Amino acid sequence: RSFVQLAGVGHRYDPNPDIPPAITGINLDIRRHEFVAVVGPSGCGKSTLLRMIAGLLKPSEGSVSVFGKEVDGPRDDVGIVFQKPTLLPWLTVRKNVLFPLKHKYGRYGREDEKRADELLAMAGLETFANKMPDELSGGMQQRVGIVRALLLNPDILLMDEPFSALDAMTREQIGFDLLKIWQENPKTVLFITHSISEAVLLADRVLVMSKRPGTVLEMVSVDLPRP
Ligand code: ADP
Ligand code: ADP
């Protein structure tokens, strides 16, 4: 049974029929706990694809469903991590991680704090829980953003180039830390990246999107053995 299913999905930003759609004719099934990476050149439609799965953008053709139900808006069981960490500078790391709970329920308890600390520890940030975001490096802040998205325990995690602002060494370290988190905390993941090596390191399957003038898109899928 598919967790995420796209059938003939496309999106056009411009109603002018002379301008090709951003993406068109995408069929994709993502299984439970599958980690799928999407690579491809700038402008091939990766973010558009992710935003349709996230319910932030309505497809102009085809249908997107999550858990067998057509997507009609953002939902709590789908977490999103964007390119920039967007931590709140006036809250400690732990409070940033707990912020979505506070936002959603108006409060959080001891158990939530414990879980936040556990997730921070998994991300190698146990000694930073009481620090302010500007005391952390960019890579650490980005990890806090991922931990924050995991705290609500979403069934699906969508990440749009979460590491693109980081240098190669930091990216690699975060890659390994993420693998650890995933081994203990498996999720269904769609991960957009510019980096083939990052995709191969992290994913079970890599989708390669390419842009050909006129035809818009071709998608190739490569299954990887797990290390
Ligand atoms: P990628 O994430 O692979 O870089 P995008 O999904 O951002 O690609 O963009 C796919 C295409 O859609 C590009 O040609 C881009 O210029 C266009 N596009 C993206 N967002 C918008 C928008 N808000 N309005 C109009 N065109 C857009
Ligand atoms: P609601 O509309 O019910 O308040 P949100 O829109 O805050 O829900 O959250 C929707 C999803 O986005 C959640 O699954 C959550 O994990 C994720 N999310 C919310 N805020 C953030 C954030 N600041 N950073 C990363 N993910 C977030």
PDB file of N, CA, C and O and ligand atoms in Angstrom, residues 74-82 85-86 96 99-100 103-105 145-146 148-157, ligand 2:
ATOM      1  N   PRO A  74      -2.503  21.545   3.778  1.00  0.00           N
ATOM      2  CA  PRO A  74      -1.458  21.065   4.686  1.00  0.00           C
ATOM      3  C   PRO A  74      -2.072  20.249   5.818  1.00  0.00           C
ATOM      4  O   PRO A  74      -3.220  20.468   6.194  1.00  0.00           O
ATOM      5  N   ARG A  75      -1.323  19.293   6.323  1.00  0.00           N
ATOM      6  CA  ARG A  75      -1.848  18.468   7.408  1.00  0.00           C
ATOM      7  C   ARG A  75      -0.777  18.216   8.463  1.00  0.00           C
ATOM      8  O   ARG A  75       0.413  18.248   8.171  1.00  0.00           O
ATOM      9  N   ASP A  76      -1.216  17.912   9.679  1.00  0.00           N
ATOM     10  CA  ASP A  76      -0.291  17.761  10.805  1.00  0.00           C
ATOM     11  C   ASP A  76       0.601  16.535  10.697  1.00  0.00           C
ATOM     12  O   ASP A  76       1.659  16.494  11.312  1.00  0.00           O
ATOM     13  N   ASP A  77       0.131  15.505   9.980  1.00  0.00           N
ATOM     14  CA  ASP A  77       0.954  14.293   9.912  1.00  0.00           C
ATOM     15  C   ASP A  77       1.982  14.361   8.785  1.00  0.00           C
ATOM     16  O   ASP A  77       2.643  13.384   8.491  1.00  0.00           O
ATOM     17  N   VAL A  78       2.106  15.533   8.170  1.00  0.00           N
ATOM     18  CA  VAL A  78       3.151  15.755   7.174  1.00  0.00           C
ATOM     19  C   VAL A  78       4.036  16.911   7.648  1.00  0.00           C
ATOM     20  O   VAL A  78       3.574  18.039   7.760  1.00  0.00           O
ATOM     21  N   GLY A  79       5.289  16.602   7.964  1.00  0.00           N
ATOM     22  CA  GLY A  79       6.219  17.631   8.433  1.00  0.00           C
ATOM     23  C   GLY A  79       7.032  18.176   7.269  1.00  0.00           C
ATOM     24  O   GLY A  79       7.298  17.459   6.305  1.00  0.00           O
ATOM     25  N   ILE A  80       7.407  19.434   7.371  1.00  0.00           N
ATOM     26  CA  ILE A  80       8.166  20.066   6.289  1.00  0.00           C
ATOM     27  C   ILE A  80       9.418  20.735   6.833  1.00  0.00           C
ATOM     28  O   ILE A  80       9.357  21.404   7.869  1.00  0.00           O
ATOM     29  N   VAL A  81      10.522  20.535   6.132  1.00  0.00           N
ATOM     30  CA  VAL A  81      11.751  21.251   6.459  1.00  0.00           C
ATOM     31  C   VAL A  81      12.190  21.998   5.207  1.00  0.00           C
ATOM     32  O   VAL A  81      12.350  21.391   4.149  1.00  0.00           O
ATOM     33  N   PHE A  82      12.360  23.300   5.339  1.00  0.00           N
ATOM     34  CA  PHE A  82      12.775  24.088   4.186  1.00  0.00           C
ATOM     35  C   PHE A  82      14.277  24.347   4.210  1.00  0.00           C
ATOM     36  O   PHE A  82      14.980  23.932   5.120  1.00  0.00           O
ATOM     37  N   PRO A  85      16.779  27.297   8.204  1.00  0.00           N
ATOM     38  CA  PRO A  85      16.268  26.705   9.435  1.00  0.00           C
ATOM     39  C   PRO A  85      15.140  27.498  10.118  1.00  0.00           C
ATOM     40  O   PRO A  85      14.351  26.924  10.823  1.00  0.00           O
ATOM     41  N   THR A  86      15.071  28.813   9.921  1.00  0.00           N
ATOM     42  CA  THR A  86      13.982  29.624  10.487  1.00  0.00           C
ATOM     43  C   THR A  86      13.678  29.343  11.966  1.00  0.00           C
ATOM     44  O   THR A  86      12.535  29.117  12.346  1.00  0.00           O
ATOM     45  N   ASN A  96      12.539  26.128  20.809  1.00  0.00           N
ATOM     46  CA  ASN A  96      12.278  26.141  19.370  1.00  0.00           C
ATOM     47  C   ASN A  96      11.717  24.801  18.900  1.00  0.00           C
ATOM     48  O   ASN A  96      10.772  24.752  18.118  1.00  0.00           O
ATOM     49  N   PHE A  99       8.214  24.416  19.875  1.00  0.00           N
ATOM     50  CA  PHE A  99       7.318  25.474  19.420  1.00  0.00           C
ATOM     51  C   PHE A  99       6.087  24.983  18.637  1.00  0.00           C
ATOM     52  O   PHE A  99       4.961  25.446  18.889  1.00  0.00           O
ATOM     53  N   PRO A 100       6.252  24.031  17.677  1.00  0.00           N
ATOM     54  CA  PRO A 100       5.057  23.570  16.952  1.00  0.00           C
ATOM     55  C   PRO A 100       3.988  22.978  17.882  1.00  0.00           C
ATOM     56  O   PRO A 100       2.793  23.152  17.653  1.00  0.00           O
ATOM     57  N   HIS A 103       2.355  25.857  19.551  1.00  0.00           N
ATOM     58  CA  HIS A 103       1.507  26.510  18.562  1.00  0.00           C
ATOM     59  C   HIS A 103       0.213  25.720  18.349  1.00  0.00           C
ATOM     60  O   HIS A 103      -0.864  26.264  18.237  1.00  0.00           O
ATOM     61  N   LYS A 104       0.356  24.384  18.338  1.00  0.00           N
ATOM     62  CA  LYS A 104      -0.794  23.550  18.008  1.00  0.00           C
ATOM     63  C   LYS A 104      -1.724  23.354  19.197  1.00  0.00           C
ATOM     64  O   LYS A 104      -2.945  23.440  19.056  1.00  0.00           O
ATOM     65  N   TYR A 105      -1.164  23.073  20.381  1.00  0.00           N
ATOM     66  CA  TYR A 105      -1.999  22.736  21.545  1.00  0.00           C
ATOM     67  C   TYR A 105      -2.006  23.841  22.605  1.00  0.00           C
ATOM     68  O   TYR A 105      -2.706  23.729  23.598  1.00  0.00           O
ATOM     69  N   GLY A 145      16.103  22.362  13.132  1.00  0.00           N
ATOM     70  CA  GLY A 145      14.892  22.445  12.297  1.00  0.00           C
ATOM     71  C   GLY A 145      14.327  21.071  11.973  1.00  0.00           C
ATOM     72  O   GLY A 145      13.105  20.871  11.974  1.00  0.00           O
ATOM     73  N   ILE A 146      15.212  20.118  11.736  1.00  0.00           N
ATOM     74  CA  ILE A 146      14.755  18.756  11.431  1.00  0.00           C
ATOM     75  C   ILE A 146      14.161  18.108  12.678  1.00  0.00           C
ATOM     76  O   ILE A 146      13.097  17.486  12.635  1.00  0.00           O
ATOM     77  N   ARG A 148      12.792  19.634  15.123  1.00  0.00           N
ATOM     78  CA  ARG A 148      11.500  20.293  15.348  1.00  0.00           C
ATOM     79  C   ARG A 148      10.401  19.650  14.480  1.00  0.00           C
ATOM     80  O   ARG A 148       9.294  19.400  14.948  1.00  0.00           O
ATOM     81  N   ALA A 149      10.742  19.382  13.229  1.00  0.00           N
ATOM     82  CA  ALA A 149       9.745  18.758  12.349  1.00  0.00           C
ATOM     83  C   ALA A 149       9.413  17.337  12.812  1.00  0.00           C
ATOM     84  O   ALA A 149       8.306  16.860  12.608  1.00  0.00           O
ATOM     85  N   LEU A 150      10.394  16.657  13.450  1.00  0.00           N
ATOM     86  CA  LEU A 150      10.167  15.280  13.909  1.00  0.00           C
ATOM     87  C   LEU A 150       9.369  15.225  15.209  1.00  0.00           C
ATOM     88  O   LEU A 150       8.777  14.205  15.531  1.00  0.00           O
ATOM     89  N   LEU A 151       9.361  16.315  15.976  1.00  0.00           N
ATOM     90  CA  LEU A 151       8.754  16.272  17.300  1.00  0.00           C
ATOM     91  C   LEU A 151       7.262  15.955  17.268  1.00  0.00           C
ATOM     92  O   LEU A 151       6.746  15.246  18.126  1.00  0.00           O
ATOM     93  N   LEU A 152       6.564  16.457  16.275  1.00  0.00           N
ATOM     94  CA  LEU A 152       5.131  16.161  16.178  1.00  0.00           C
ATOM     95  C   LEU A 152       4.900  14.743  15.661  1.00  0.00           C
ATOM     96  O   LEU A 152       3.768  14.336  15.452  1.00  0.00           O
ATOM     97  N   ASN A 153       6.004  14.034  15.445  1.00  0.00           N
ATOM     98  CA  ASN A 153       5.955  12.660  14.965  1.00  0.00           C
ATOM     99  C   ASN A 153       5.137  12.526  13.668  1.00  0.00           C
ATOM    100  O   ASN A 153       4.215  11.721  13.590  1.00  0.00           O
ATOM    101  N   PRO A 154       5.488  13.301  12.652  1.00  0.00           N
ATOM    102  CA  PRO A 154       4.738  13.228  11.399  1.00  0.00           C
ATOM    103  C   PRO A 154       5.002  11.882  10.724  1.00  0.00           C
ATOM    104  O   PRO A 154       6.075  11.307  10.893  1.00  0.00           O
ATOM    105  N   ASP A 155       4.014  11.352  10.033  1.00  0.00           N
ATOM    106  CA  ASP A 155       4.218  10.088   9.316  1.00  0.00           C
ATOM    107  C   ASP A 155       5.077  10.293   8.086  1.00  0.00           C
ATOM    108  O   ASP A 155       5.759   9.388   7.633  1.00  0.00           O
ATOM    109  N   ILE A 156       5.007  11.490   7.554  1.00  0.00           N
ATOM    110  CA  ILE A 156       5.753  11.795   6.341  1.00  0.00           C
ATOM    111  C   ILE A 156       6.561  13.065   6.565  1.00  0.00           C
ATOM    112  O   ILE A 156       6.063  14.028   7.153  1.00  0.00           O
ATOM    113  N   LEU A 157       7.803  13.030   6.123  1.00  0.00           N
ATOM    114  CA  LEU A 157       8.652  14.210   6.259  1.00  0.00           C
ATOM    115  C   LEU A 157       9.101  14.648   4.874  1.00  0.00           C
ATOM    116  O   LEU A 157       9.662  13.858   4.110  1.00  0.00           O
TER     117      LEU A 157
HETATM  118  P1  ADP B   2      -1.460  23.639  12.283  1.00  0.00           P
HETATM  119  O1  ADP B   2      -1.970  24.363  11.072  1.00  0.00           O
HETATM  120  O2  ADP B   2      -2.314  22.498  12.739  1.00  0.00           O
HETATM  121  O3  ADP B   2      -1.070  24.568  13.381  1.00  0.00           O
HETATM  122  P2  ADP B   2       1.186  23.612  11.249  1.00  0.00           P
HETATM  123  O4  ADP B   2       0.859  24.253   9.954  1.00  0.00           O
HETATM  124  O5  ADP B   2       1.822  24.410  12.314  1.00  0.00           O
HETATM  125  O6  ADP B   2      -0.112  22.900  11.817  1.00  0.00           O
HETATM  126  O7  ADP B   2       2.080  22.347  10.985  1.00  0.00           O
HETATM  127  C1  ADP B   2       1.884  21.506   9.874  1.00  0.00           C
HETATM  128  C2  ADP B   2       3.088  20.596   9.758  1.00  0.00           C
HETATM  129  O8  ADP B   2       4.242  21.396   9.489  1.00  0.00           O
HETATM  130  C3  ADP B   2       3.367  19.816  11.025  1.00  0.00           C
HETATM  131  O9  ADP B   2       3.405  18.431  10.716  1.00  0.00           O
HETATM  132  C4  ADP B   2       4.706  20.281  11.543  1.00  0.00           C
HETATM  133  O10 ADP B   2       5.566  19.170  11.782  1.00  0.00           O
HETATM  134  C5  ADP B   2       5.276  21.091  10.427  1.00  0.00           C
HETATM  135  N1  ADP B   2       5.757  22.344  10.943  1.00  0.00           N
HETATM  136  C6  ADP B   2       5.057  23.315  11.555  1.00  0.00           C
HETATM  137  N2  ADP B   2       5.819  24.352  11.860  1.00  0.00           N
HETATM  138  C7  ADP B   2       7.042  24.024  11.435  1.00  0.00           C
HETATM  139  C8  ADP B   2       8.266  24.688  11.452  1.00  0.00           C
HETATM  140  N3  ADP B   2       8.404  25.911  11.959  1.00  0.00           N
HETATM  141  N4  ADP B   2       9.341  24.055  10.927  1.00  0.00           N
HETATM  142  C9  ADP B   2       9.213  22.835  10.407  1.00  0.00           C
HETATM  143  N5  ADP B   2       8.071  22.157  10.352  1.00  0.00           N
HETATM  144  C10 ADP B   2       7.012  22.739  10.858  1.00  0.00           C
END
